[in-house]
Amino acid sequence: MDVEKLVRMANQIAVNFQYDPSKKQAVDATLDHMSRFWSPPMREQIIVHFREGETELNEIASLAVSGLAEGKRHVI
Amino acid sequence: MSTVYKHYRRATDLGTPEVTSDKDVTLTIDGKQVTVPDGTTVLRAAALDGINIPKLCASDMLEPFGSCRLCLVEIQDRKGLPASCTTVVAEGMTVTTQSPRLADVRRNVMELYISDHPLDCLTCPTNGDCELQDMAGAVGLRDVRYGYEGSNHLDTEKDSSNPYFTFDPSKCIVCSRCVRACEEVQGTFALTIDGRGFESKVVASQNQPFLDSECVSCGACVQACPTATLTENALIEKGQPEHHVITTCAYCGVGCSFRAEMKGEELTRMVPNKDGHANHGHSCVKGRFAFGYATHKDRITTPMVRESIRDPWQEVSWDEAVGFAAEKLKEIQKKYGQGAIGGITSSRCTNEETYLVQKLVRAAFGNNNVDTCARVCHSPTGYGLKSTMGESAGTQAFDSVMKADVIMLIGANPTEAHPVFASQMKRRLREGAKLIVVDPRAIDMVRSPHVEADYFLGLLPGTNVALINAMAHAVLSEGLEDEAFVRARCEEVAYRNWREFILDDENSPESMESHTGVAAEKVRQAARLFAVAPNAAIYFGLGVSEHSQGSTMVMGIANLAMATGNLGREGVGVNPLRGQNNVQGSCDMGSFPHELPGYRHISDPSVRKLFEDEWNVELLSEPGYRIPNMFDAAVSGQFKGLYVQGEDVAQSDPDTQHVEKALSSLECMIVQDLFLNETAKFAHVFLPGSSFLEKNGTFTNAERRISPVRKVMEPMAGLEDWEATQALSNAMGYPMNYSHPSEIMDEIARLTPTFSGVSFKKLDRLGSIQWPCNEQAAEGTPTMHVDEFVRGKGLFRVTPFVATDERTTSKYPLLLTTGRILSQYNVGAQTRRTENLKWHDEDVLEIHPHDAEQRGIEAGDWVGLKSRAGETVLRAVITERVQPSVVYTTFHHPFSGANVVTTDNSDWATNCPEYKVTAVQAQKVTRFSDWQEHFEKFEKEQIDLLQQAQNSSEKVVS
């Protein structure tokens, strides 16, 4: 899949959770959303992209994908 | 549920509408004691007791009028002969409906009518079903003393301009039923009585032919006519039906109940069912008249296969077709993996069919790659309402609107897309309810006969969330919230967080004015009106959901309703107007890749176990691909096989060129449809579909109402759609052995708590059922969240306004927004194959006079419409209905290519496409776009390949 589109989608999710009471909650909400609604190949692809380093992921999305990479899933 | 054939007879008419009252009144009619609610008319009271008083101008669909003088009665201690249709019952009243004096008067009245009426009963289209004829019989008319030679209207010309009905004024008795039906039932006010006395006649608009008038062809006038003045052309051609079956319309999410009136297996006409709980005897032009597609010559009735989309089709047997498809799908899975195939369920098919397709994908394909077209329309509604209130559905019954004091209509155009509900809403507005319209375009509800919005908030496309936050800010900052409701019914911490967020200055109407383009004071006034109303209801459509913040906006709407206490009773609520007939149902049935039926997440082991035990298969715990993800994965080579039932993604989904690329990348696509639609042109297997007239099942409308769909004719291709899915599953090696859709519904009920009390038998008894239907609510649930929300406490969600990435630039300075039109339905596959083309034979581009002038565009010019996704060419209509810098079109015709222009931008939570906001440029052109030229070439090639199959089949037969 087009990884740029996945990055755009992840950023969009993160931006919409940006007003959650704390950064941790926003990260958890983003991670949880990707766990619940993204198919495994999409998550795997964005994790690979994240691990490659250069990424346009925003801060919250980046932390969420990092959590996914650590095996975290439904955190809410 | 069985198809019950009832001998044809006209629907019972009790003369005047039902009234409700806490007080009963007892009177005596022809010596019998009758008890009815106070306010009931004598005519209705008599009819309820089986006493039929002659009548012509009265109908229980219309308010009493008292003009025909046939329903006169004698009432003890009252002078004269009062009309029973306008006389209300009184305690102790004594009524006589038959006497020599009454008989004389009634016979005289009928003599006058018949002295100016053609005596052609034997050759008249309504012979055998004519109220005038019946009344002549009822009063014993034997002679017309006035003769027939005097001045009359017998030579008046017919108006045959409407393709569906004929107006023959020579048969008109000027009872005004048609005029009143147009006003009271439909709310269009297109008809009137012109002239006085002998010159009185029914005219449409300014004495115009019906087709050229404001008439919307709903047919309410035809249904109301007691003579053959307004008659369906089908009835004129075919004669009276001989039986009828109650079924449900297959068009929009209103889900009207109809009497399919038949001659053998031929459908004569569709007449809206007066007992229909969603429509109460009304309909629109599509439901009543546009059913000709079901027997159109373009129907494909034989399964077909081909190796490549450049090969001619080959007609084969059902066994060969499903065998071919199953082999292909299994090969793909062997080669590319279990997740390389998937399916799309249809919002046009029944609950039982969509349930079966998702079961096929999860159990036979062994993955969760199933999605439905709600992905591209109301998926944000499901997400937003589930998050805030706990259930992915609207909160009310349609009838609830009759108790609303303020109606807020956001991003919905009901007179075009949900016309029967629009008529009900207009009725409530005429009774005095206030109206707020939030829309970038001045839709009909902003101003039309006897309807005018109190506030029209004409915002810029893409700024819904800014506006709803500004309204909420006005409510909170002015202390207009319902504190008691919030305290009792909602989560406190979440409310406090939301309150703090909303009260930030950045959400004030004054701050948001620069985004929305709506004056702050106007927003404040509308917010006050909404907040202080005893009952305020929100109705919304795709103008809410089809945005990059569609889900946020749905949550914003829910927040506002909760903050003002407008939930949990009649007259209020959050009401999504669903686009297609079974959008709600297809979502309920587990069509989304992350949810099993009943909106339960696939990751929940206890829910999975329930289905695993019933289906005897292990289910994957992770969500599958959504439709846009399927297309992306197809383009990148990870997704290779797709089963599409009853959807036309190549026309309806955004960024057409991307969709076409995805479909071209598939090694096996199976399309099940009535016609060789745009998607089928990319298919390798075609399974002929069955229309709603050819199968049994249920549809669920926008108010969660499950209604029966009943087979009135055998499937033209031999199988109902669910049978084709079952055959494919068996060919894939996963056994399915249902013998009737009722067994599928029984399985749904066993597995889904909100459906546990639903059965075909109960539907036969009740007519329809609003889910949840279970032990707690055996006959269904009209209003949800009454004492508590489904999730317990209501959850306020913080809704930051995030401007869409789809912004205007110097290259693309206009915003395109898309919508629907009354006469056409969705991709038009059905309605383009009917006479509805007379109203809309091409999609056009609406552009504001200022923008047109700047570009040298005149009305009727061809305009190139270009976005970053693609370009198409449409004819210009110059109108102030759109605001400057905004253009608008529809997507009912494939050649129009509206979705060539729309982009892959989508809702953050659900991937619902942002159809409503596309940055574009428009300029005058002299030729069609490259895509349109390619479309025409591809279309011709595919039709040729189809004809080759049909020609070779004819040779074999000959």
Short mmCIF file of C-alpha atoms in Angstrom, two decimals, chain B residues 682-944:
data_model
loop_
_atom_site.label_atom_id
_atom_site.label_comp_id
_atom_site.label_asym_id
_atom_site.label_seq_id
_atom_site.Cartn_x
_atom_site.Cartn_y
_atom_site.Cartn_z
CA PHE B 682 -13.94 -4.85 -14.87
CA ALA B 683 -15.35 -8.23 -13.76
CA HIS B 684 -14.44 -11.82 -14.61
CA VAL B 685 -17.60 -13.40 -13.25
CA PHE B 686 -21.08 -11.93 -13.54
CA LEU B 687 -23.79 -13.38 -11.31
CA PRO B 688 -27.22 -12.03 -12.30
CA GLY B 689 -28.99 -10.37 -9.39
CA SER B 690 -32.62 -10.42 -8.36
CA SER B 691 -34.65 -7.24 -7.90
CA PHE B 692 -36.56 -6.50 -4.71
CA LEU B 693 -39.66 -7.85 -6.41
CA GLU B 694 -38.04 -11.26 -6.89
CA LYS B 695 -36.99 -12.20 -3.39
CA ASN B 696 -37.92 -12.47 0.26
CA GLY B 697 -36.14 -10.75 3.10
CA THR B 698 -36.07 -7.54 5.10
CA PHE B 699 -34.79 -3.98 4.79
CA THR B 700 -34.00 -1.72 7.77
CA ASN B 701 -34.64 1.97 7.24
CA ALA B 702 -33.16 5.10 8.79
CA GLU B 703 -35.35 4.82 11.90
CA ARG B 704 -34.13 1.24 12.62
CA ARG B 705 -37.39 -0.12 11.21
CA ILE B 706 -37.14 -3.67 9.88
CA SER B 707 -39.73 -4.14 7.14
CA PRO B 708 -40.59 -7.16 5.03
CA VAL B 709 -39.56 -7.52 1.40
CA ARG B 710 -41.80 -10.05 -0.29
CA LYS B 711 -41.37 -11.92 -3.51
CA VAL B 712 -44.09 -11.02 -6.02
CA MET B 713 -42.51 -12.68 -9.05
CA GLU B 714 -39.96 -15.43 -9.63
CA PRO B 715 -36.29 -14.35 -9.99
CA MET B 716 -35.58 -13.69 -13.66
CA ALA B 717 -32.22 -15.43 -13.39
CA GLY B 718 -33.57 -18.35 -11.37
CA LEU B 719 -31.94 -17.57 -8.01
CA GLU B 720 -32.56 -15.00 -5.32
CA ASP B 721 -29.39 -13.14 -4.36
CA TRP B 722 -28.93 -15.03 -1.09
CA GLU B 723 -29.10 -18.30 -3.01
CA ALA B 724 -26.25 -17.17 -5.28
CA THR B 725 -24.09 -16.31 -2.24
CA GLN B 726 -24.93 -19.67 -0.71
CA ALA B 727 -23.93 -21.44 -3.94
CA LEU B 728 -20.61 -19.59 -3.98
CA SER B 729 -19.95 -20.50 -0.36
CA ASN B 730 -20.66 -24.15 -1.03
CA ALA B 731 -18.34 -24.05 -4.05
CA MET B 732 -15.65 -22.54 -1.83
CA GLY B 733 -16.04 -25.53 0.48
CA TYR B 734 -17.91 -23.86 3.32
CA PRO B 735 -21.39 -25.39 3.52
CA MET B 736 -24.51 -23.24 3.70
CA ASN B 737 -27.91 -24.91 3.56
CA TYR B 738 -30.64 -22.36 4.13
CA SER B 739 -33.94 -23.08 2.47
CA HIS B 740 -35.55 -19.67 3.09
CA PRO B 741 -34.37 -16.21 4.24
CA SER B 742 -36.47 -16.64 7.41
CA GLU B 743 -33.87 -19.19 8.54
CA ILE B 744 -31.14 -16.60 8.03
CA MET B 745 -33.08 -14.09 10.13
CA ASP B 746 -33.53 -16.75 12.83
CA GLU B 747 -29.74 -17.17 12.89
CA ILE B 748 -29.26 -13.38 13.08
CA ALA B 749 -31.72 -13.29 16.01
CA ARG B 750 -29.85 -16.09 17.80
CA LEU B 751 -26.54 -14.23 17.51
CA THR B 752 -27.52 -10.57 17.87
CA PRO B 753 -28.98 -9.23 21.14
CA THR B 754 -30.70 -6.25 19.49
CA PHE B 755 -32.45 -8.62 17.04
CA SER B 756 -33.22 -11.48 19.42
CA GLY B 757 -36.97 -10.92 19.25
CA VAL B 758 -37.17 -10.51 15.47
CA SER B 759 -38.69 -13.17 13.25
CA PHE B 760 -40.50 -13.23 9.92
CA LYS B 761 -43.58 -14.46 11.78
CA LYS B 762 -43.54 -11.41 14.06
CA LEU B 763 -43.02 -9.13 11.06
CA ASP B 764 -46.11 -10.66 9.45
CA ARG B 765 -48.04 -9.84 12.62
CA LEU B 766 -46.73 -6.33 13.33
CA GLY B 767 -45.97 -5.11 9.81
CA SER B 768 -42.58 -3.74 10.84
CA ILE B 769 -40.33 -3.65 13.91
CA GLN B 770 -37.85 -1.04 15.13
CA TRP B 771 -34.81 -2.67 16.73
CA PRO B 772 -33.78 -3.22 19.51
CA CYS B 773 -36.38 -5.96 19.63
CA ASN B 774 -35.69 -8.37 22.47
CA GLU B 775 -36.98 -9.49 25.85
CA GLN B 776 -37.02 -5.92 27.15
CA ALA B 777 -38.85 -4.60 24.07
CA ALA B 778 -40.80 -7.42 22.47
CA GLU B 779 -42.43 -5.22 19.83
CA GLY B 780 -39.43 -2.99 19.18
CA THR B 781 -38.10 0.39 20.30
CA PRO B 782 -39.32 3.58 18.59
CA THR B 783 -37.26 5.91 20.82
CA MET B 784 -33.81 5.00 22.07
CA HIS B 785 -31.88 6.07 25.18
CA VAL B 786 -35.08 6.81 27.12
CA ASP B 787 -33.93 6.29 30.71
CA GLU B 788 -30.25 5.85 30.05
CA PHE B 789 -27.93 5.71 27.08
CA VAL B 790 -27.10 2.34 25.60
CA ARG B 791 -23.53 2.84 26.85
CA GLY B 792 -24.84 3.87 30.28
CA LYS B 793 -23.83 7.52 30.62
CA GLY B 794 -23.61 9.75 27.56
CA LEU B 795 -20.03 10.59 26.63
CA PHE B 796 -19.11 14.11 25.50
CA ARG B 797 -16.25 13.91 23.02
CA VAL B 798 -13.90 16.82 22.43
CA THR B 799 -14.30 17.96 18.83
CA PRO B 800 -11.46 20.18 17.62
CA PHE B 801 -12.03 21.83 14.27
CA VAL B 802 -9.28 20.70 11.90
CA ALA B 803 -9.50 22.30 8.48
CA THR B 804 -9.45 19.83 5.62
CA ASP B 805 -6.29 19.44 3.53
CA GLU B 806 -8.52 20.01 0.52
CA ARG B 807 -8.15 23.80 0.37
CA THR B 808 -8.59 26.25 -2.43
CA THR B 809 -5.47 27.56 -4.15
CA SER B 810 -4.85 29.87 -7.08
CA LYS B 811 -4.82 26.74 -9.29
CA TYR B 812 -8.03 25.31 -7.80
CA PRO B 813 -9.94 28.34 -6.49
CA LEU B 814 -13.44 26.85 -6.20
CA LEU B 815 -14.91 24.23 -3.87
CA LEU B 816 -16.96 21.45 -5.43
CA THR B 817 -19.65 19.82 -3.35
CA THR B 818 -21.85 16.96 -4.58
CA GLY B 819 -25.38 15.77 -3.93
CA ARG B 820 -28.50 14.06 -5.20
CA ILE B 821 -31.64 14.86 -7.16
CA LEU B 822 -35.22 13.68 -6.60
CA SER B 823 -35.81 11.75 -9.80
CA GLN B 824 -32.54 9.79 -9.78
CA TYR B 825 -31.19 7.34 -7.23
CA ASN B 826 -27.53 7.02 -6.36
CA VAL B 827 -25.54 5.79 -9.40
CA GLY B 828 -28.75 5.79 -11.43
CA ALA B 829 -28.47 2.14 -12.51
CA GLN B 830 -32.16 1.72 -11.69
CA THR B 831 -33.66 5.16 -12.34
CA ARG B 832 -31.73 5.77 -15.57
CA ARG B 833 -33.65 2.78 -16.90
CA THR B 834 -37.01 4.41 -16.25
CA GLU B 835 -38.97 7.38 -17.51
CA ASN B 836 -37.40 9.40 -14.69
CA LEU B 837 -34.85 10.43 -17.31
CA LYS B 838 -37.46 12.94 -18.43
CA TRP B 839 -36.59 15.03 -15.38
CA HIS B 840 -32.84 14.52 -15.29
CA ASP B 841 -31.07 13.10 -18.32
CA GLU B 842 -27.64 14.46 -17.47
CA ASP B 843 -25.73 15.73 -14.47
CA VAL B 844 -25.01 19.46 -14.61
CA LEU B 845 -22.68 21.86 -12.86
CA GLU B 846 -24.31 24.54 -10.73
CA ILE B 847 -22.18 27.68 -10.64
CA HIS B 848 -22.83 31.11 -9.12
CA PRO B 849 -23.41 33.99 -11.61
CA HIS B 850 -20.33 35.81 -10.28
CA ASP B 851 -18.00 32.85 -10.83
CA ALA B 852 -19.57 32.15 -14.22
CA GLU B 853 -19.17 35.74 -15.37
CA GLN B 854 -15.53 35.83 -14.28
CA ARG B 855 -14.91 32.79 -16.47
CA GLY B 856 -17.06 33.82 -19.40
CA ILE B 857 -19.37 30.89 -18.79
CA GLU B 858 -22.97 31.14 -19.94
CA ALA B 859 -25.91 28.86 -19.17
CA GLY B 860 -25.62 25.63 -21.14
CA ASP B 861 -21.91 25.99 -21.85
CA TRP B 862 -19.66 22.96 -21.46
CA VAL B 863 -17.41 23.49 -18.46
CA GLY B 864 -14.21 21.62 -17.71
CA LEU B 865 -14.04 20.82 -14.01
CA LYS B 866 -10.55 19.98 -12.84
CA SER B 867 -9.15 18.91 -9.46
CA ARG B 868 -5.85 17.37 -8.39
CA ALA B 869 -7.50 13.95 -8.95
CA GLY B 870 -8.86 14.41 -12.47
CA GLU B 871 -10.98 16.30 -14.93
CA THR B 872 -14.45 16.01 -16.37
CA VAL B 873 -16.80 18.16 -18.43
CA LEU B 874 -20.34 19.13 -17.46
CA ARG B 875 -22.95 21.52 -18.76
CA ALA B 876 -23.30 24.75 -16.75
CA VAL B 877 -26.40 25.85 -14.89
CA ILE B 878 -26.00 29.34 -13.49
CA THR B 879 -27.77 29.78 -10.18
CA GLU B 880 -27.62 31.66 -6.91
CA ARG B 881 -28.61 28.46 -5.13
CA VAL B 882 -24.85 27.94 -4.72
CA GLN B 883 -22.78 30.61 -3.04
CA PRO B 884 -19.87 32.35 -4.78
CA SER B 885 -16.74 30.15 -4.96
CA VAL B 886 -18.79 26.97 -4.53
CA VAL B 887 -19.92 24.70 -7.37
CA TYR B 888 -22.19 21.69 -7.17
CA THR B 889 -23.03 18.60 -9.17
CA THR B 890 -24.64 15.15 -8.91
CA PHE B 891 -23.26 11.73 -9.84
CA HIS B 892 -26.23 9.88 -11.30
CA HIS B 893 -24.79 9.40 -14.80
CA PRO B 894 -21.48 7.57 -15.30
CA PHE B 895 -20.36 9.73 -18.22
CA SER B 896 -20.60 12.82 -16.01
CA GLY B 897 -17.57 11.60 -14.10
CA ALA B 898 -18.26 13.57 -10.93
CA ASN B 899 -16.06 11.14 -9.05
CA VAL B 900 -13.23 11.54 -11.51
CA VAL B 901 -12.85 14.89 -9.80
CA THR B 902 -13.40 13.92 -6.13
CA THR B 903 -10.26 12.95 -4.24
CA ASP B 904 -8.98 10.25 -1.89
CA ASN B 905 -9.26 12.58 1.11
CA SER B 906 -11.34 10.90 3.79
CA ASP B 907 -12.74 11.00 7.30
CA TRP B 908 -10.01 10.51 9.86
CA ALA B 909 -11.88 7.85 11.84
CA THR B 910 -13.59 5.77 9.17
CA ASN B 911 -12.06 6.55 5.77
CA CYS B 912 -15.44 7.79 4.53
CA PRO B 913 -14.52 9.85 1.45
CA GLU B 914 -14.71 13.61 1.52
CA TYR B 915 -17.14 13.91 -1.40
CA LYS B 916 -18.40 17.23 -0.12
CA VAL B 917 -15.18 19.23 -0.47
CA THR B 918 -12.96 19.19 -3.54
CA ALA B 919 -10.85 22.14 -4.64
CA VAL B 920 -11.44 22.64 -8.36
CA GLN B 921 -11.09 25.02 -11.25
CA ALA B 922 -13.86 25.48 -13.80
CA GLN B 923 -13.40 26.82 -17.29
CA LYS B 924 -15.28 26.88 -20.55
CA VAL B 925 -14.20 24.08 -22.92
CA THR B 926 -15.16 22.73 -26.32
CA ARG B 927 -14.43 19.03 -25.90
CA PHE B 928 -14.96 16.30 -23.33
CA SER B 929 -12.14 15.35 -20.98
CA ASP B 930 -9.59 12.63 -21.73
CA TRP B 931 -11.25 10.46 -19.09
CA GLN B 932 -14.65 10.86 -20.74
CA GLU B 933 -13.22 9.93 -24.12
CA HIS B 934 -11.58 6.89 -22.56
CA PHE B 935 -14.86 6.07 -20.81
CA GLU B 936 -16.81 6.08 -24.08
CA LYS B 937 -14.25 3.82 -25.75
CA PHE B 938 -14.15 1.37 -22.84
CA GLU B 939 -17.94 1.39 -22.60
CA LYS B 940 -18.28 0.49 -26.28
CA GLU B 941 -15.69 -2.26 -25.98
CA GLN B 942 -17.42 -3.81 -22.98
CA ILE B 943 -20.88 -3.65 -24.55
CA ASP B 944 -19.44 -5.37 -27.62
#
